[in-house]
Amino acid sequence: MWRRSASFVLDKHHNNKPISLTPSLDSPPPLSDSMAEVNPNPNPVSAYYQTRAKHHGIVTSDWLEQAQAAVVRYPDKDSPVAGRRPFSVIEEFDNWRQQPDLAEAVAAIRALAAVIRASEATTMMELEIELKKASDTLKSWDTTSISLTAGCDLFMRYVTRTSALEFEDFNAAKARVLGRAEKFGEISYKARKIIAVLSQDFIFDGCTILVHGFSRVVLEILKTAAQNKKLFRVLCTEGRPDKTGVLLAKELAKLDVPVKLLIDSAVAYSMDEVDMVIFGADGVVESGGVINMMGTYQIALVAHTMNKPVYVAAESYKFARLYPLDQKDLEPALRPVDFGVPVPPKVEVERSARDYTPPQYLTMLFTDLGVLTPSVVSDELIQLYL
Amino acid sequence: MDPRRGPLAVPKVRRVDAAAGPLAVPKVRRVGFFTSIEPSPETPRPNRSLSGPAEAITSSSPLSDSPSGQFISPVQIPPSRHHSDNLASRAAPVPVPGPSAFRRQLANDRTLHVGSYNPVDSLLGTSPPSSNGEVSEDSGSLFGFQRSDSAKLSASFPNGGFDMTVAVRAPGESEAKVATASTSDGRKKNVEASGESESVATKPRKEKETKSLKEKTSKAERRAIQEAQRAAKGEGSKRAGESSRPKPSKPAKQPPPKKEAPQVTSSVSEKRAVSVEKERRMDVPQTQMQYDDKSRVDKAKRRSVVEQTESKNKVELFLHLPQYERGNQLPNLSSNIFTLDTIHHAVYKVGLQHLAGDIAGDNARCIAMLHAFQEAINDYTTPPMKDLTMDLTAKINGYVSFLIECRPLSMSMGNAIRFLKNQIRKLPVDLSEPEAKASLCSEIGRFIDEKILLADKVIVQHAVTKIRDGEVLLTYGFSCVVEMILLYAHEIGRKFRVVIVDSRPNLEGQKLLRRLVTRGLDCTYTHINAVSYIMGEVTRVFLGASSIFSNGTLYSKVGTACVAMVANAFSVPVIVCCEAYKFHERVLLDSICSNELGDPDAIANVPLRNNKKHSKTMDNNKNLQFLNLMYDSTPAEYISMIVTDYGMIPPTSIPVIVREYRREDLLL
């Protein structure tokens, strides 16, 4: 039940309380009926970040209780969205999404493949329309998630752009499409491993790596490096406000990798001892720049100024057909910011969860397509979409 | 015969050598350079000779075989060359010339058809491409040899007549002998006669050759001939003259058979070859005419239809560009306008409009030109005995050169012309003339619709997404795409302000200002001098483009680079709107190599100021030069985004578009 997810609950919650200083969850999130219908997630608070928060164990237990309560209180709300047809993409998607190791986009891809499998369409056209609908539903579920949108688009491209559609036998064609869908899911699933292997050449013994936020790809890279008996040190930023850096530091400490935690504002201070900066990415845009957790841009700027290489690890399903010109040119993904102290009244809080790093501050992109310069991203996208 | 000829030949050769030797050197050089090209001219030749004789001649067996022999020989030569030392090859050839010469003479005398294959041979012997075998050998050996060879070559022509007589004598020998044994025998004899010590080195080779000779007489013949040629080359002195002399005789005879061959061979292959060559030529980017090249300019002037006054004081750095004094005055047409009926009136009209500046703006110029071509194609009829593809292409070329005369083409026009020529080239052969014309016209129409008009609409759709409420947009000069974007954004209710930056002397921005203001947009108008002041309040810069090159360099109206750089300094995103048909696969690094010069008077004269006298004094000043540049280039790093009909792309992706789509267009 997607409604049970932390993101949903939090979405609703923050929709009604625009600025929450301390996430006080005492009051059950009031739900308005109108919200549930058209767009399942009209809330500006980024569901993407909520999902991540949940995966990373930042969600408190009482928070989840609230979610449960919400579902109990409005059990019938599930039906309009999920119960429209016997099979629901969102449901499927949510099932996949429960796995903490599975990226959102991969979950979406798996869900879409399930759509094909469950489809009762009798013509290719029908199947395509059904797929389109499903992917639109998924996309509208969280408009702020770049990788979800990109993953759905790429899936549609990859699956429908095949000669299978010219098969005269529908079942054969469907099998073909399904095969492609599963293959794409497999590729996407393995992407992280491929990236980890590709990036090993860049990590040398005795280097110091600065990481920002919690990226599963970056963790995979560092894990693989540690397994390869590479000797390196990691500086983790704290990653306010959701403290993802702390989480990463914990993971790395488990691997016996020397880790040092920094507060986000100490990046410039410690940059001179850093050999390289590695980021993950929420999305890679057409210019070759990346959209990532807030703070990435300033770290990239500092690294660029100090001539340190900046690497971005991103799976190719995060390549999105977006072209932001500046920071405000993005759909804002908002999230609560906990300052730890009460924010004085009449003070506005910047709640945006991510920023855009232009390509000129990036050195290389580690992707499952290979190690690319930023300008190749556009090349790949053009070849894929046009 | 051999002894007789030997002595005769010797003095002659010497004479020739002495006389022509030094003169011939350059020719040798030329041969040398041809080595690299050798294989390509070689291969078609055998083909021709093969097909020629095979069809035309069937009487004598050696002849029919001969082509194959000849075909093989070039392949076989190199190994033998390599095996035998330079010395050996030098030694061996010496004797050969005699017999080979005989053979040829014999052949000539015997029958005409002999000529048909011989000429090829002789061509091989004398003409540069044929020298492949020789050349490589020569280059491997000594320059002395080359010189002798050249001497031979040069000598051969004057002596040609004489050889004929020799040839007449030659028939006395039995043909059979000639075919089989004579080569080897003759060589031996010659060797002896020449008195040079033939060492062991030559013998194995000879044996080999004799073997092959026995196996295939025709081959042997061929071989012998080639041997002769080689010998001629290799031999510095007397014998060479002998061998070379017969050669010239053949050229005299050649013409008929040579012509025959191509005619006999199906003309299709010929045509294909030509077209392939043409394609290759077309693929090579056209080099612009350099106007500091006196002779070429003079040539062009003689052909020109439009008389333009050249500006007096030219700027040194831009001498390679045409510099004319233009104005809006009607241009003087030179008298050959009446003699030249080749230029269609529609093209004429467009050309003069370009010249007078009535049509400005790249898209407008390009569309006008294409419409004119459409009209011209409609009125076109293929002259009798001519091919539509070839003739029409030539016609278009004529039109284009006329248009260039009027005003240098823009990059986009060049691309459009390339497209048109490709369309003409791709016309199916079996299409009737009206059909072909109709298809061409519709293709041109499609190009205009899809690549220009529709592309603009798509660009507008894309670009509008980057205009948010409350923005201040800056644009420079006049670009019709930018105008469309601004008007459309206004139409859909975006609230924004426009800053129009303009520059002298054209003041195109005023046109834009007028149009925007009448539509109710909030506008600010300023000149480029104030751009650094106004940039502080700007949030987006929209620029038009004349062309964008592969390295992302923007080629646009002069002043664009300044605006882009100032915007970059203020970290204002610069958005360039450009249709994909304007992309060019070349690379541009500066604004000097490729540019256009406007009327110098335009910047000399300031309107609203009575400076007639002033300018007059300036005209006479030799130290004063006016530079009215029309374009400049903006490096890619100052461009944030390019909006094109394929979406929004970074400037680094221009080559991707060119690679992925232009090819498609050209191959359509």
mmCIF file of N, CA and C in Angstrom, chain B residues 518-617:
data_model
loop_
_atom_site.group_PDB
_atom_site.id
_atom_site.type_symbol
_atom_site.label_atom_id
_atom_site.label_comp_id
_atom_site.label_asym_id
_atom_site.label_seq_id
_atom_site.Cartn_x
_atom_site.Cartn_y
_atom_site.Cartn_z
ATOM 1 N N THR B 518 4.603 47.504 -30.489
ATOM 2 C CA THR B 518 3.229 47.524 -30.981
ATOM 3 C C THR B 518 2.420 46.354 -30.428
ATOM 4 N N ARG B 519 3.097 45.279 -30.066
ATOM 5 C CA ARG B 519 2.376 44.151 -29.482
ATOM 6 C C ARG B 519 2.197 44.319 -27.978
ATOM 7 N N GLY B 520 2.717 45.380 -27.445
ATOM 8 C CA GLY B 520 2.478 45.645 -26.035
ATOM 9 C C GLY B 520 3.509 45.055 -25.088
ATOM 10 N N LEU B 521 4.688 44.759 -25.594
ATOM 11 C CA LEU B 521 5.722 44.259 -24.691
ATOM 12 C C LEU B 521 6.450 45.419 -24.041
ATOM 13 N N ASP B 522 6.965 45.134 -22.871
ATOM 14 C CA ASP B 522 7.699 46.144 -22.130
ATOM 15 C C ASP B 522 9.156 46.092 -22.593
ATOM 16 N N CYS B 523 9.615 47.139 -23.240
ATOM 17 C CA CYS B 523 10.935 47.076 -23.873
ATOM 18 C C CYS B 523 11.860 48.181 -23.382
ATOM 19 N N THR B 524 13.122 47.868 -23.386
ATOM 20 C CA THR B 524 14.167 48.859 -23.170
ATOM 21 C C THR B 524 15.082 48.791 -24.380
ATOM 22 N N TYR B 525 15.436 49.932 -24.905
ATOM 23 C CA TYR B 525 16.288 49.942 -26.086
ATOM 24 C C TYR B 525 17.597 50.640 -25.749
ATOM 25 N N THR B 526 18.674 49.995 -26.079
ATOM 26 C CA THR B 526 19.967 50.630 -25.812
ATOM 27 C C THR B 526 20.968 50.192 -26.868
ATOM 28 N N HIS B 527 22.065 50.902 -26.914
ATOM 29 C CA HIS B 527 23.109 50.514 -27.853
ATOM 30 C C HIS B 527 24.133 49.650 -27.147
ATOM 31 N N ILE B 528 24.951 49.002 -27.934
ATOM 32 C CA ILE B 528 25.870 48.014 -27.369
ATOM 33 C C ILE B 528 26.873 48.649 -26.412
ATOM 34 N N ASN B 529 27.070 49.920 -26.533
ATOM 35 C CA ASN B 529 28.007 50.606 -25.640
ATOM 36 C C ASN B 529 27.578 50.451 -24.187
ATOM 37 N N ALA B 530 26.263 50.313 -23.991
ATOM 38 C CA ALA B 530 25.755 50.300 -22.626
ATOM 39 C C ALA B 530 25.513 48.886 -22.125
ATOM 40 N N VAL B 531 26.004 47.916 -22.869
ATOM 41 C CA VAL B 531 25.624 46.551 -22.532
ATOM 42 C C VAL B 531 26.118 46.135 -21.150
ATOM 43 N N SER B 532 27.280 46.615 -20.771
ATOM 44 C CA SER B 532 27.800 46.187 -19.469
ATOM 45 C C SER B 532 27.028 46.840 -18.332
ATOM 46 N N TYR B 533 26.423 47.973 -18.638
ATOM 47 C CA TYR B 533 25.602 48.612 -17.619
ATOM 48 C C TYR B 533 24.277 47.885 -17.457
ATOM 49 N N ILE B 534 23.678 47.592 -18.597
ATOM 50 C CA ILE B 534 22.330 47.027 -18.554
ATOM 51 C C ILE B 534 22.337 45.559 -18.140
ATOM 52 N N MET B 535 23.482 44.913 -18.303
ATOM 53 C CA MET B 535 23.524 43.459 -18.068
ATOM 54 C C MET B 535 23.215 43.096 -16.615
ATOM 55 N N GLY B 536 23.491 44.008 -15.727
ATOM 56 C CA GLY B 536 23.266 43.719 -14.315
ATOM 57 C C GLY B 536 21.845 43.329 -13.990
ATOM 58 N N GLU B 537 20.900 43.857 -14.721
ATOM 59 C CA GLU B 537 19.508 43.566 -14.396
ATOM 60 C C GLU B 537 18.907 42.475 -15.271
ATOM 61 N N VAL B 538 19.724 41.925 -16.137
ATOM 62 C CA VAL B 538 19.203 40.936 -17.086
ATOM 63 C C VAL B 538 19.280 39.543 -16.476
ATOM 64 N N THR B 539 18.288 38.704 -16.785
ATOM 65 C CA THR B 539 18.322 37.332 -16.263
ATOM 66 C C THR B 539 18.559 36.292 -17.359
ATOM 67 N N ARG B 540 18.301 36.644 -18.598
ATOM 68 C CA ARG B 540 18.547 35.704 -19.692
ATOM 69 C C ARG B 540 18.954 36.495 -20.927
ATOM 70 N N VAL B 541 19.848 35.912 -21.684
ATOM 71 C CA VAL B 541 20.207 36.525 -22.959
ATOM 72 C C VAL B 541 19.786 35.580 -24.071
ATOM 73 N N PHE B 542 19.006 36.054 -24.992
ATOM 74 C CA PHE B 542 18.599 35.254 -26.153
ATOM 75 C C PHE B 542 19.296 35.804 -27.390
ATOM 76 N N LEU B 543 19.975 34.944 -28.099
ATOM 77 C CA LEU B 543 20.687 35.395 -29.291
ATOM 78 C C LEU B 543 20.273 34.558 -30.496
ATOM 79 N N GLY B 544 20.294 35.193 -31.632
ATOM 80 C CA GLY B 544 20.104 34.453 -32.874
ATOM 81 C C GLY B 544 21.456 34.004 -33.375
ATOM 82 N N ALA B 545 21.468 33.251 -34.462
ATOM 83 C CA ALA B 545 22.738 32.756 -34.974
ATOM 84 C C ALA B 545 22.713 32.737 -36.485
ATOM 85 N N SER B 546 23.884 32.963 -37.062
ATOM 86 C CA SER B 546 24.017 32.765 -38.499
ATOM 87 C C SER B 546 24.448 31.339 -38.771
ATOM 88 N N SER B 547 25.301 30.849 -37.900
ATOM 89 C CA SER B 547 25.738 29.472 -38.025
ATOM 90 C C SER B 547 26.381 29.065 -36.707
ATOM 91 N N ILE B 548 26.409 27.767 -36.479
ATOM 92 C CA ILE B 548 27.161 27.261 -35.332
ATOM 93 C C ILE B 548 28.066 26.157 -35.849
ATOM 94 N N PHE B 549 29.318 26.234 -35.447
ATOM 95 C CA PHE B 549 30.296 25.294 -35.980
ATOM 96 C C PHE B 549 30.478 24.110 -35.040
ATOM 97 N N SER B 550 31.196 23.136 -35.545
ATOM 98 C CA SER B 550 31.335 21.873 -34.816
ATOM 99 C C SER B 550 31.920 22.037 -33.425
ATOM 100 N N ASN B 551 32.784 23.000 -33.254
ATOM 101 C CA ASN B 551 33.379 23.156 -31.930
ATOM 102 C C ASN B 551 32.510 24.026 -31.033
ATOM 103 N N GLY B 552 31.298 24.271 -31.469
ATOM 104 C CA GLY B 552 30.380 25.039 -30.653
ATOM 105 C C GLY B 552 30.514 26.531 -30.830
ATOM 106 N N THR B 553 31.400 26.949 -31.704
ATOM 107 C CA THR B 553 31.575 28.374 -31.929
ATOM 108 C C THR B 553 30.359 28.956 -32.628
ATOM 109 N N LEU B 554 29.893 30.026 -32.069
ATOM 110 C CA LEU B 554 28.723 30.691 -32.642
ATOM 111 C C LEU B 554 29.196 31.760 -33.622
ATOM 112 N N TYR B 555 28.650 31.713 -34.814
ATOM 113 C CA TYR B 555 29.006 32.678 -35.842
ATOM 114 C C TYR B 555 27.760 33.524 -36.057
ATOM 115 N N SER B 556 27.841 34.759 -35.642
ATOM 116 C CA SER B 556 26.629 35.565 -35.686
ATOM 117 C C SER B 556 26.987 37.014 -35.950
ATOM 118 N N LYS B 557 25.970 37.832 -35.955
ATOM 119 C CA LYS B 557 26.155 39.251 -36.258
ATOM 120 C C LYS B 557 27.225 39.882 -35.376
ATOM 121 N N VAL B 558 27.999 40.735 -35.944
ATOM 122 C CA VAL B 558 29.105 41.308 -35.179
ATOM 123 C C VAL B 558 28.563 42.026 -33.938
ATOM 124 N N GLY B 559 29.205 41.769 -32.838
ATOM 125 C CA GLY B 559 28.743 42.319 -31.574
ATOM 126 C C GLY B 559 28.180 41.248 -30.659
ATOM 127 N N THR B 560 27.809 40.129 -31.258
ATOM 128 C CA THR B 560 27.238 39.051 -30.459
ATOM 129 C C THR B 560 28.235 38.544 -29.426
ATOM 130 N N ALA B 561 29.473 38.409 -29.857
ATOM 131 C CA ALA B 561 30.492 37.888 -28.945
ATOM 132 C C ALA B 561 30.630 38.802 -27.741
ATOM 133 N N CYS B 562 30.575 40.095 -28.018
ATOM 134 C CA CYS B 562 30.686 41.074 -26.935
ATOM 135 C C CYS B 562 29.549 40.884 -25.938
ATOM 136 N N VAL B 563 28.339 40.770 -26.457
ATOM 137 C CA VAL B 563 27.188 40.605 -25.578
ATOM 138 C C VAL B 563 27.317 39.314 -24.779
ATOM 139 N N ALA B 564 27.704 38.244 -25.454
ATOM 140 C CA ALA B 564 27.802 36.945 -24.781
ATOM 141 C C ALA B 564 28.862 36.989 -23.687
ATOM 142 N N MET B 565 29.956 37.650 -23.977
ATOM 143 C CA MET B 565 31.034 37.686 -22.992
ATOM 144 C C MET B 565 30.646 38.535 -21.781
ATOM 145 N N VAL B 566 29.991 39.626 -22.048
ATOM 146 C CA VAL B 566 29.541 40.450 -20.924
ATOM 147 C C VAL B 566 28.540 39.668 -20.083
ATOM 148 N N ALA B 567 27.642 38.964 -20.765
ATOM 149 C CA ALA B 567 26.655 38.158 -20.042
ATOM 150 C C ALA B 567 27.352 37.110 -19.192
ATOM 151 N N ASN B 568 28.370 36.510 -19.769
ATOM 152 C CA ASN B 568 29.107 35.485 -19.032
ATOM 153 C C ASN B 568 29.771 36.089 -17.798
ATOM 154 N N ALA B 569 30.295 37.282 -17.967
ATOM 155 C CA ALA B 569 30.945 37.935 -16.835
ATOM 156 C C ALA B 569 29.945 38.228 -15.725
ATOM 157 N N PHE B 570 28.708 38.446 -16.114
ATOM 158 C CA PHE B 570 27.665 38.704 -15.115
ATOM 159 C C PHE B 570 26.952 37.410 -14.732
ATOM 160 N N SER B 571 27.474 36.304 -15.138
ATOM 161 C CA SER B 571 26.862 34.970 -15.025
ATOM 162 C C SER B 571 25.371 34.964 -15.340
ATOM 163 N N VAL B 572 25.083 35.540 -16.466
ATOM 164 C CA VAL B 572 23.725 35.473 -17.005
ATOM 165 C C VAL B 572 23.736 34.394 -18.084
ATOM 166 N N PRO B 573 22.816 33.445 -18.021
ATOM 167 C CA PRO B 573 22.831 32.398 -19.045
ATOM 168 C C PRO B 573 22.575 32.941 -20.450
ATOM 169 N N VAL B 574 23.352 32.459 -21.392
ATOM 170 C CA VAL B 574 23.211 32.883 -22.786
ATOM 171 C C VAL B 574 22.567 31.748 -23.561
ATOM 172 N N ILE B 575 21.421 32.029 -24.149
ATOM 173 C CA ILE B 575 20.690 31.013 -24.898
ATOM 174 C C ILE B 575 20.738 31.375 -26.371
ATOM 175 N N VAL B 576 21.221 30.484 -27.165
ATOM 176 C CA VAL B 576 21.316 30.734 -28.597
ATOM 177 C C VAL B 576 20.224 29.936 -29.287
ATOM 178 N N CYS B 577 19.477 30.597 -30.132
ATOM 179 C CA CYS B 577 18.410 29.928 -30.864
ATOM 180 C C CYS B 577 18.848 29.757 -32.307
ATOM 181 N N CYS B 578 18.913 28.540 -32.745
ATOM 182 C CA CYS B 578 19.456 28.295 -34.080
ATOM 183 C C CYS B 578 18.843 27.032 -34.658
ATOM 184 N N GLU B 579 18.378 27.112 -35.884
ATOM 185 C CA GLU B 579 17.843 25.937 -36.554
ATOM 186 C C GLU B 579 18.999 24.996 -36.884
ATOM 187 N N ALA B 580 18.704 23.728 -36.872
ATOM 188 C CA ALA B 580 19.780 22.745 -37.042
ATOM 189 C C ALA B 580 20.376 22.786 -38.447
ATOM 190 N N TYR B 581 19.652 23.312 -39.408
ATOM 191 C CA TYR B 581 20.216 23.334 -40.757
ATOM 192 C C TYR B 581 21.351 24.336 -40.887
ATOM 193 N N LYS B 582 21.496 25.169 -39.882
ATOM 194 C CA LYS B 582 22.589 26.137 -39.927
ATOM 195 C C LYS B 582 23.870 25.599 -39.320
ATOM 196 N N PHE B 583 23.796 24.425 -38.729
ATOM 197 C CA PHE B 583 25.011 23.862 -38.140
ATOM 198 C C PHE B 583 25.989 23.517 -39.242
ATOM 199 N N HIS B 584 27.242 23.731 -38.932
ATOM 200 C CA HIS B 584 28.252 23.472 -39.944
ATOM 201 C C HIS B 584 29.316 22.566 -39.365
ATOM 202 N N GLU B 585 29.768 21.612 -40.166
ATOM 203 C CA GLU B 585 30.695 20.628 -39.605
ATOM 204 C C GLU B 585 32.125 21.161 -39.536
ATOM 205 N N ARG B 586 32.352 22.350 -40.069
ATOM 206 C CA ARG B 586 33.700 22.895 -39.971
ATOM 207 C C ARG B 586 33.955 23.413 -38.558
ATOM 208 N N VAL B 587 35.186 23.785 -38.327
ATOM 209 C CA VAL B 587 35.566 24.332 -37.031
ATOM 210 C C VAL B 587 36.033 25.763 -37.253
ATOM 211 N N LEU B 588 35.584 26.652 -36.410
ATOM 212 C CA LEU B 588 35.979 28.051 -36.562
ATOM 213 C C LEU B 588 36.677 28.490 -35.283
ATOM 214 N N LEU B 589 37.807 29.098 -35.437
ATOM 215 C CA LEU B 589 38.553 29.527 -34.257
ATOM 216 C C LEU B 589 38.543 31.028 -34.070
ATOM 217 N N ASP B 590 38.489 31.766 -35.153
ATOM 218 C CA ASP B 590 38.499 33.220 -35.011
ATOM 219 C C ASP B 590 37.518 33.836 -35.999
ATOM 220 N N SER B 591 37.435 35.139 -35.963
ATOM 221 C CA SER B 591 36.492 35.810 -36.856
ATOM 222 C C SER B 591 37.179 36.282 -38.130
ATOM 223 N N ILE B 592 38.425 35.909 -38.315
ATOM 224 C CA ILE B 592 39.175 36.477 -39.430
ATOM 225 C C ILE B 592 39.052 35.603 -40.673
ATOM 226 N N CYS B 593 39.230 34.317 -40.483
ATOM 227 C CA CYS B 593 39.264 33.418 -41.642
ATOM 228 C C CYS B 593 37.987 33.517 -42.450
ATOM 229 N N SER B 594 36.895 33.527 -41.754
ATOM 230 C CA SER B 594 35.620 33.471 -42.443
ATOM 231 C C SER B 594 34.782 34.631 -41.948
ATOM 232 N N ASN B 595 34.554 35.545 -42.808
ATOM 233 C CA ASN B 595 33.784 36.713 -42.401
ATOM 234 C C ASN B 595 33.274 37.416 -43.636
ATOM 235 N N GLU B 596 32.586 38.496 -43.405
ATOM 236 C CA GLU B 596 32.088 39.265 -44.538
ATOM 237 C C GLU B 596 32.314 40.728 -44.217
ATOM 238 N N LEU B 597 32.684 41.470 -45.235
ATOM 239 C CA LEU B 597 32.927 42.884 -44.998
ATOM 240 C C LEU B 597 31.791 43.689 -45.596
ATOM 241 N N GLY B 598 31.289 44.601 -44.820
ATOM 242 C CA GLY B 598 30.206 45.438 -45.304
ATOM 243 C C GLY B 598 30.751 46.700 -45.959
ATOM 244 N N ASP B 599 29.846 47.555 -46.285
ATOM 245 C CA ASP B 599 30.221 48.799 -46.931
ATOM 246 C C ASP B 599 30.986 49.679 -45.948
ATOM 247 N N PRO B 600 32.225 50.032 -46.277
ATOM 248 C CA PRO B 600 32.995 50.859 -45.343
ATOM 249 C C PRO B 600 32.354 52.223 -45.118
ATOM 250 N N ASP B 601 31.638 52.707 -46.102
ATOM 251 C CA ASP B 601 31.000 54.021 -45.946
ATOM 252 C C ASP B 601 29.969 54.017 -44.828
ATOM 253 N N ALA B 602 29.394 52.837 -44.613
ATOM 254 C CA ALA B 602 28.321 52.766 -43.632
ATOM 255 C C ALA B 602 28.815 53.178 -42.254
ATOM 256 N N ILE B 603 30.056 52.835 -41.957
ATOM 257 C CA ILE B 603 30.531 53.255 -40.644
ATOM 258 C C ILE B 603 31.210 54.611 -40.688
ATOM 259 N N ALA B 604 31.593 55.022 -41.892
ATOM 260 C CA ALA B 604 32.245 56.320 -41.999
ATOM 261 C C ALA B 604 31.238 57.448 -41.845
ATOM 262 N N ASN B 605 30.059 57.220 -42.394
ATOM 263 C CA ASN B 605 29.051 58.274 -42.368
ATOM 264 C C ASN B 605 28.135 58.128 -41.166
ATOM 265 N N VAL B 606 28.037 59.167 -40.441
ATOM 266 C CA VAL B 606 27.145 59.153 -39.294
ATOM 267 C C VAL B 606 25.881 59.894 -39.675
ATOM 268 N N PRO B 607 24.751 59.245 -39.515
ATOM 269 C CA PRO B 607 23.514 59.922 -39.908
ATOM 270 C C PRO B 607 23.233 61.101 -38.982
ATOM 271 N N LEU B 608 22.405 61.981 -39.473
ATOM 272 C CA LEU B 608 21.988 63.157 -38.703
ATOM 273 C C LEU B 608 23.142 64.098 -38.403
ATOM 274 N N ARG B 609 24.209 63.894 -39.086
ATOM 275 C CA ARG B 609 25.313 64.830 -38.868
ATOM 276 C C ARG B 609 25.824 65.213 -40.250
ATOM 277 N N ASN B 610 25.938 66.463 -40.450
ATOM 278 C CA ASN B 610 26.329 66.893 -41.781
ATOM 279 C C ASN B 610 27.848 66.768 -41.915
ATOM 280 N N ASN B 611 28.247 65.574 -42.301
ATOM 281 C CA ASN B 611 29.685 65.354 -42.307
ATOM 282 C C ASN B 611 30.191 64.976 -43.694
ATOM 283 N N LYS B 612 29.498 65.502 -44.691
ATOM 284 C CA LYS B 612 29.922 65.206 -46.062
ATOM 285 C C LYS B 612 31.379 65.586 -46.274
ATOM 286 N N LYS B 613 31.677 66.760 -45.844
ATOM 287 C CA LYS B 613 33.021 67.280 -46.064
ATOM 288 C C LYS B 613 34.030 66.452 -45.271
ATOM 289 N N HIS B 614 33.596 66.191 -44.075
ATOM 290 C CA HIS B 614 34.432 65.437 -43.164
ATOM 291 C C HIS B 614 34.840 64.096 -43.770
ATOM 292 N N SER B 615 33.839 63.394 -44.268
ATOM 293 C CA SER B 615 34.130 62.067 -44.788
ATOM 294 C C SER B 615 34.982 62.146 -46.040
ATOM 295 N N LYS B 616 34.790 63.236 -46.773
ATOM 296 C CA LYS B 616 35.566 63.373 -47.990
ATOM 297 C C LYS B 616 37.057 63.458 -47.664
ATOM 298 N N THR B 617 37.338 64.233 -46.656
ATOM 299 C CA THR B 617 38.744 64.350 -46.293
ATOM 300 C C THR B 617 39.266 63.011 -45.795
#
